[in-house]
GROMACS .gro file of C-alpha atoms in nm:
model
  291
    1MET     CA    1   0.084  16.890 -12.155
    2ASN     CA    2   0.278  17.098 -11.908
    3HIS     CA    3   0.607  16.975 -11.763
    4TYR     CA    4   0.449  16.879 -11.430
    5SER     CA    5   0.201  16.638 -11.600
    6PHE     CA    6   0.484  16.502 -11.805
    7TYR     CA    7   0.706  16.432 -11.512
    8GLY     CA    8   0.418  16.282 -11.317
    9ILE     CA    9   0.349  16.038 -11.600
   10LEU     CA   10   0.715  15.957 -11.625
   11ILE     CA   11   0.743  15.880 -11.251
   12GLU     CA   12   0.439  15.664 -11.248
   13SER     CA   13   0.568  15.472 -11.552
   14GLN     CA   14   0.906  15.415 -11.375
   15GLN     CA   15   0.730  15.298 -11.066
   16LYS     CA   16   0.511  15.066 -11.271
   17GLU     CA   17   0.814  14.911 -11.435
   18TRP     CA   18   0.988  14.863 -11.099
   19VAL     CA   19   0.675  14.710 -10.938
   20GLN     CA   20   0.608  14.471 -11.232
   21MET     CA   21   0.956  14.321 -11.174
   22PHE     CA   22   0.827  14.197 -10.826
   23LEU     CA   23   0.473  14.132 -10.917
   24LYS     CA   24   0.396  13.763 -10.914
   25LYS     CA   25   0.118  13.603 -11.128
   26ASN     CA   26  -0.020  13.248 -11.136
   27VAL     CA   27  -0.322  13.075 -11.272
   28GLU     CA   28  -0.524  12.770 -11.159
   29HIS     CA   29  -0.794  12.613 -11.371
   30GLY     CA   30  -1.028  12.315 -11.364
   31GLU     CA   31  -1.384  12.197 -11.381
   32VAL     CA   32  -1.655  12.131 -11.122
   33GLN     CA   33  -2.019  12.044 -11.166
   34GLY     CA   34  -2.013  12.120 -11.534
   35VAL     CA   35  -1.848  12.458 -11.491
   36ARG     CA   36  -1.494  12.531 -11.630
   37PHE     CA   37  -1.302  12.792 -11.441
   38ILE     CA   38  -0.982  12.977 -11.423
   39ASN     CA   39  -0.850  13.156 -11.122
   40GLY     CA   40  -0.582  13.426 -11.171
   41LEU     CA   41  -0.369  13.524 -10.877
   42VAL     CA   42  -0.152  13.840 -10.845
   43SER     CA   43   0.079  13.909 -10.545
   44PHE     CA   44   0.303  14.188 -10.433
   45LYS     CA   45   0.450  14.286 -10.093
   46GLY     CA   46   0.211  14.076  -9.878
   47VAL     CA   47  -0.096  14.160 -10.082
   48HIS     CA   48  -0.248  13.864 -10.255
   49LEU     CA   49  -0.541  13.921 -10.488
   50ASN     CA   50  -0.729  13.673 -10.720
   51VAL     CA   51  -1.017  13.665 -10.961
   52PHE     CA   52  -1.217  13.378 -11.125
   53CYS     CA   53  -1.406  13.362 -11.446
   54PHE     CA   54  -1.636  13.070 -11.524
   55GLU     CA   55  -1.764  12.893 -11.848
   56THR     CA   56  -2.080  12.691 -11.864
   57ASP     CA   57  -2.334  12.604 -12.128
   58GLY     CA   58  -2.191  12.843 -12.387
   59VAL     CA   59  -2.167  13.129 -12.148
   60LEU     CA   60  -1.856  13.297 -12.019
   61ILE     CA   61  -1.907  13.481 -11.677
   62ASP     CA   62  -1.668  13.769 -11.637
   63THR     CA   63  -1.341  13.787 -11.810
   64GLY     CA   64  -1.062  13.853 -11.553
   65ALA     CA   65  -0.814  14.144 -11.544
   66GLN     CA   66  -0.624  14.282 -11.832
   67SER     CA   67  -0.298  14.230 -11.640
   68LEU     CA   68  -0.372  13.852 -11.654
   69LEU     CA   69  -0.484  13.841 -12.008
   70ASN     CA   70  -0.186  13.645 -12.140
   71GLN     CA   71  -0.236  13.387 -11.869
   72PHE     CA   72  -0.614  13.365 -11.946
   73LYS     CA   73  -0.585  13.344 -12.335
   74PRO     CA   74  -0.536  12.966 -12.342
   75PHE     CA   75  -0.848  12.921 -12.132
   76PHE     CA   76  -1.041  13.150 -12.360
   77ALA     CA   77  -0.902  12.968 -12.667
   78GLU     CA   78  -1.041  12.633 -12.525
   79ALA     CA   79  -1.370  12.775 -12.429
   80ASN     CA   80  -1.692  12.689 -12.626
   81ILE     CA   81  -1.896  13.002 -12.577
   82ASP     CA   82  -2.152  13.204 -12.746
   83GLN     CA   83  -2.168  13.505 -12.517
   84VAL     CA   84  -2.002  13.687 -12.236
   85VAL     CA   85  -2.201  13.817 -11.935
   86ILE     CA   86  -2.052  14.062 -11.670
   87THR     CA   87  -2.137  14.074 -11.310
   88HIS     CA   88  -2.007  14.437 -11.279
   89SER     CA   89  -1.773  14.677 -11.448
   90HIS     CA   90  -1.470  14.664 -11.212
   91GLU     CA   91  -1.144  14.616 -11.406
   92ASP     CA   92  -1.075  14.263 -11.264
   93HIS     CA   93  -1.403  14.140 -11.409
   94THR     CA   94  -1.398  14.324 -11.736
   95GLY     CA   95  -1.022  14.328 -11.832
   96GLY     CA   96  -1.044  14.057 -12.098
   97ALA     CA   97  -1.373  14.167 -12.255
   98SER     CA   98  -1.220  14.397 -12.525
   99TYR     CA   99  -0.993  14.103 -12.635
  100LEU     CA  100  -1.276  13.850 -12.653
  101GLN     CA  101  -1.482  14.082 -12.868
  102LYS     CA  102  -1.196  14.163 -13.101
  103GLU     CA  103  -1.054  13.807 -13.120
  104TYR     CA  104  -1.374  13.605 -13.123
  105GLY     CA  105  -1.649  13.861 -13.210
  106LEU     CA  106  -1.838  13.757 -12.898
  107PRO     CA  107  -2.130  13.973 -12.761
  108VAL     CA  108  -2.079  14.116 -12.410
  109LEU     CA  109  -2.380  14.181 -12.192
  110MET     CA  110  -2.386  14.375 -11.871
  111ASN     CA  111  -2.589  14.609 -11.662
  112GLU     CA  112  -2.734  14.890 -11.880
  113MET     CA  113  -2.603  15.160 -11.645
  114SER     CA  114  -2.236  15.071 -11.720
  115VAL     CA  115  -2.261  15.033 -12.104
  116GLN     CA  116  -2.167  15.385 -12.172
  117GLU     CA  117  -1.892  15.397 -11.913
  118CYS     CA  118  -1.721  15.083 -12.057
  119ALA     CA  119  -1.728  15.226 -12.406
  120LYS     CA  120  -1.428  15.435 -12.293
  121ASN     CA  121  -1.089  15.329 -12.152
  122ALA     CA  122  -1.108  15.313 -11.778
  123THR     CA  123  -0.922  15.530 -11.528
  124HIS     CA  124  -0.821  15.361 -11.200
  125PRO     CA  125  -0.601  15.450 -10.900
  126PHE     CA  126  -0.234  15.363 -10.951
  127TYR     CA  127  -0.232  15.053 -10.724
  128ARG     CA  128  -0.530  14.902 -10.910
  129LYS     CA  129  -0.358  14.957 -11.252
  130LEU     CA  130  -0.052  14.781 -11.118
  131PHE     CA  131  -0.253  14.473 -11.007
  132TRP     CA  132  -0.521  14.443 -11.260
  133GLY     CA  133  -0.418  14.672 -11.553
  134PRO     CA  134  -0.641  14.919 -11.729
  135ARG     CA  135  -0.961  14.801 -11.864
  136LYS     CA  136  -0.979  14.878 -12.236
  137SER     CA  137  -1.293  15.015 -12.405
  138LEU     CA  138  -1.558  14.759 -12.518
  139THR     CA  139  -1.899  14.764 -12.689
  140ALA     CA  140  -2.148  14.606 -12.447
  141GLN     CA  141  -2.519  14.535 -12.467
  142PRO     CA  142  -2.782  14.577 -12.185
  143ILE     CA  143  -2.854  14.239 -12.036
  144GLY     CA  144  -3.204  14.287 -11.929
  145GLU     CA  145  -3.376  14.080 -11.654
  146LYS     CA  146  -3.322  13.745 -11.817
  147PHE     CA  147  -3.104  13.568 -12.078
  148SER     CA  148  -3.085  13.227 -12.225
  149SER     CA  149  -2.804  12.983 -12.282
  150ARG     CA  150  -2.792  12.667 -12.498
  151ASN     CA  151  -2.986  12.457 -12.246
  152ALA     CA  152  -3.114  12.686 -11.975
  153ASP     CA  153  -3.287  13.018 -11.883
  154TRP     CA  154  -3.115  13.254 -11.650
  155LYS     CA  155  -3.229  13.517 -11.400
  156VAL     CA  156  -3.038  13.839 -11.371
  157ILE     CA  157  -3.058  13.962 -11.021
  158ALA     CA  158  -2.973  14.319 -10.929
  159THR     CA  159  -2.734  14.308 -10.630
  160PRO     CA  160  -2.584  14.653 -10.571
  161GLY     CA  161  -2.368  14.734 -10.269
  162HIS     CA  162  -2.016  14.617 -10.374
  163ALA     CA  163  -2.068  14.823 -10.696
  164GLU     CA  164  -2.379  15.016 -10.815
  165ASP     CA  165  -2.409  14.802 -11.127
  166HIS     CA  166  -2.353  14.463 -10.965
  167LEU     CA  167  -2.547  14.167 -11.091
  168ALA     CA  168  -2.580  13.803 -10.991
  169PHE     CA  169  -2.690  13.523 -11.241
  170LEU     CA  170  -2.900  13.223 -11.158
  171ASN     CA  171  -2.901  12.923 -11.388
  172GLU     CA  172  -3.256  12.813 -11.346
  173GLY     CA  173  -3.185  12.477 -11.510
  174THR     CA  174  -2.909  12.372 -11.264
  175GLY     CA  175  -2.987  12.593 -10.962
  176GLN     CA  176  -2.630  12.729 -10.973
  177LEU     CA  177  -2.585  13.091 -10.863
  178PHE     CA  178  -2.296  13.301 -11.007
  179SER     CA  179  -2.259  13.570 -10.741
  180GLY     CA  180  -1.984  13.794 -10.871
  181ASP     CA  181  -1.847  13.981 -10.567
  182LEU     CA  182  -2.147  13.968 -10.346
  183PHE     CA  183  -2.013  13.686 -10.125
  184VAL     CA  184  -1.633  13.673 -10.140
  185ASN     CA  185  -1.585  13.593  -9.762
  186PRO     CA  186  -1.848  13.517  -9.490
  187ARG     CA  187  -1.674  13.759  -9.258
  188THR     CA  188  -1.579  14.065  -9.449
  189LYS     CA  189  -1.307  14.274  -9.277
  190LEU     CA  190  -1.265  14.564  -9.516
  191VAL     CA  191  -1.428  14.697  -9.831
  192LEU     CA  192  -1.375  14.957 -10.100
  193ARG     CA  193  -1.450  15.316 -10.016
  194ASN     CA  194  -1.781  15.326 -10.222
  195GLU     CA  195  -1.920  15.000 -10.085
  196ASN     CA  196  -2.234  15.007  -9.877
  197ILE     CA  197  -2.302  14.753  -9.605
  198PRO     CA  198  -2.679  14.814  -9.567
  199THR     CA  199  -2.726  14.780  -9.950
  200ILE     CA  200  -2.520  14.459  -9.951
  201ILE     CA  201  -2.737  14.312  -9.679
  202ARG     CA  202  -3.048  14.387  -9.883
  203SER     CA  203  -2.887  14.230 -10.193
  204ILE     CA  204  -2.801  13.909 -10.002
  205GLU     CA  205  -3.164  13.899  -9.887
  206THR     CA  206  -3.275  13.936 -10.239
  207VAL     CA  207  -3.058  13.651 -10.359
  208LEU     CA  208  -3.170  13.428 -10.064
  209SER     CA  209  -3.530  13.476 -10.190
  210HIS     CA  210  -3.429  13.273 -10.495
  211ASP     CA  211  -3.392  12.897 -10.505
  212PHE     CA  212  -3.025  12.796 -10.535
  213ASP     CA  213  -2.771  12.566 -10.365
  214GLU     CA  214  -2.430  12.570 -10.534
  215MET     CA  215  -2.259  12.906 -10.576
  216PHE     CA  216  -1.966  13.022 -10.792
  217CYS     CA  217  -1.802  13.338 -10.647
  218CYS     CA  218  -1.555  13.540 -10.845
  219HIS     CA  219  -1.304  13.545 -10.563
  220ALA     CA  220  -1.392  13.234 -10.347
  221GLY     CA  221  -1.456  13.005 -10.639
  222TYR     CA  222  -1.683  12.713 -10.612
  223VAL     CA  223  -1.893  12.696 -10.286
  224LYS     CA  224  -2.083  12.367 -10.260
  225ASP     CA  225  -2.340  12.495 -10.003
  226GLY     CA  226  -2.372  12.834 -10.144
  227ARG     CA  227  -2.703  12.916  -9.974
  228LYS     CA  228  -2.562  12.835  -9.627
  229ALA     CA  229  -2.243  13.036  -9.698
  230MET     CA  230  -2.457  13.342  -9.801
  231GLU     CA  231  -2.678  13.287  -9.500
  232MET     CA  232  -2.365  13.303  -9.278
  233LYS     CA  233  -2.255  13.632  -9.441
  234LEU     CA  234  -2.602  13.782  -9.390
  235ASP     CA  235  -2.576  13.691  -9.018
  236TYR     CA  236  -2.237  13.841  -8.989
  237LEU     CA  237  -2.325  14.165  -9.162
  238THR     CA  238  -2.660  14.217  -8.975
  239GLY     CA  239  -2.459  14.143  -8.652
  240LEU     CA  240  -2.193  14.401  -8.754
  241ARG     CA  241  -2.469  14.661  -8.817
  242GLU     CA  242  -2.609  14.601  -8.472
  243LYS     CA  243  -2.277  14.624  -8.293
  244THR     CA  244  -2.187  14.939  -8.490
  245LEU     CA  245  -2.513  15.115  -8.397
  246THR     CA  246  -2.500  15.008  -8.034
  247LEU     CA  247  -2.142  15.144  -7.994
  248HIS     CA  248  -2.251  15.466  -8.181
  249GLU     CA  249  -2.550  15.508  -7.943
  250GLU     CA  250  -2.307  15.468  -7.646
  251GLY     CA  251  -2.124  15.777  -7.786
  252ARG     CA  252  -1.834  15.614  -7.972
  253ASP     CA  253  -1.712  15.794  -8.291
  254GLU     CA  254  -1.638  15.595  -8.610
  255LYS     CA  255  -1.268  15.561  -8.533
  256GLU     CA  256  -1.337  15.427  -8.188
  257ILE     CA  257  -1.591  15.182  -8.335
  258GLN     CA  258  -1.336  15.069  -8.590
  259THR     CA  259  -1.067  15.018  -8.331
  260GLN     CA  260  -1.293  14.796  -8.130
  261LEU     CA  261  -1.444  14.593  -8.412
  262PHE     CA  262  -1.148  14.575  -8.652
  263PRO     CA  263  -0.833  14.619  -8.465
  264LYS     CA  264  -0.619  14.450  -8.732
  265LYS     CA  265  -0.484  14.633  -9.020
  266TYR     CA  266  -0.411  14.481  -9.358
  267PRO     CA  267  -0.128  14.564  -9.619
  268ILE     CA  268  -0.392  14.645  -9.896
  269SER     CA  269  -0.512  14.944  -9.679
  270TYR     CA  270  -0.172  15.104  -9.693
  271LEU     CA  271  -0.096  15.005 -10.056
  272SER     CA  272  -0.437  15.147 -10.164
  273PHE     CA  273  -0.396  15.471  -9.960
  274GLY     CA  274  -0.713  15.383  -9.773
  275GLU     CA  275  -0.934  15.294 -10.063
  276TRP     CA  276  -0.969  14.951  -9.910
  277ASP     CA  277  -1.045  14.982  -9.538
  278SER     CA  278  -1.270  14.867  -9.259
  279ILE     CA  279  -1.365  15.226  -9.181
  280HIS     CA  280  -1.585  15.236  -9.496
  281MET     CA  281  -1.798  14.960  -9.343
  282ILE     CA  282  -1.862  15.155  -9.029
  283ARG     CA  283  -1.913  15.478  -9.221
  284SER     CA  284  -2.179  15.319  -9.462
  285ILE     CA  285  -2.388  15.179  -9.165
  286LEU     CA  286  -2.383  15.505  -8.980
  287ALA     CA  287  -2.457  15.708  -9.282
  288GLU     CA  288  -2.779  15.515  -9.358
  289GLU     CA  289  -2.897  15.421  -9.002
  290THR     CA  290  -2.857  15.767  -8.850
  291HIS     CA  291  -3.022  15.984  -9.115
   0.00000   0.00000   0.00000
């Protein structure tokens, strides 16, 4: 290691220790419609992030973030589960998986395309490591198109867009949809750099072709009328696509379109150095619809 790398690591470590002093963490937990849940919240400098995981019928859906592991351990200890299923490999969903494997010997099932990636420790941008912590390596198994729990069969629905490996899980016995990060908010204002709005639209249409009502979202939590909420998001995103293309046809460039459709800026955009931004929504629409 050269001295530049050493000092870079030292500076990042010092920054992390300083930020951790001001990072606030909290958890909420409860049960609704036969589903136990825990919601972990992390806040810093006006940025508030959260993540849920859910337990039902012997299944744990997602595992929260490594930075919240100590807060989630009591929930895991009380859980009565046979298996862990993962909606996608982002670190706020997989952060507790390695611990659950080592402590309880639980199998972890996820999209086959991410099994090899998750066998190695993850690397993330600095701000994501501060909020969520680094995801440790785990041994996952491909989940396939279906799986079974104690009393139900489940459909595994490929829903890329937020992440290439994103999955939603439908409990065919209860009609409950576990949507990962497909929903989050009916009126999305900003996304990660690699997210793709046209692909998300198609994934929502795919989910809506299935029979469900209640929805459990990994950031919005329990949504009683999940189908209606997902339809609202679909309407919003298709409307956004139409507005973006209309403005583009009028000769507006991507920055002008962003200024008109998304005038407000959010702290996470600055903290993430632009990894979270509304411009990525505009770009993904123009990239697909104009080529």
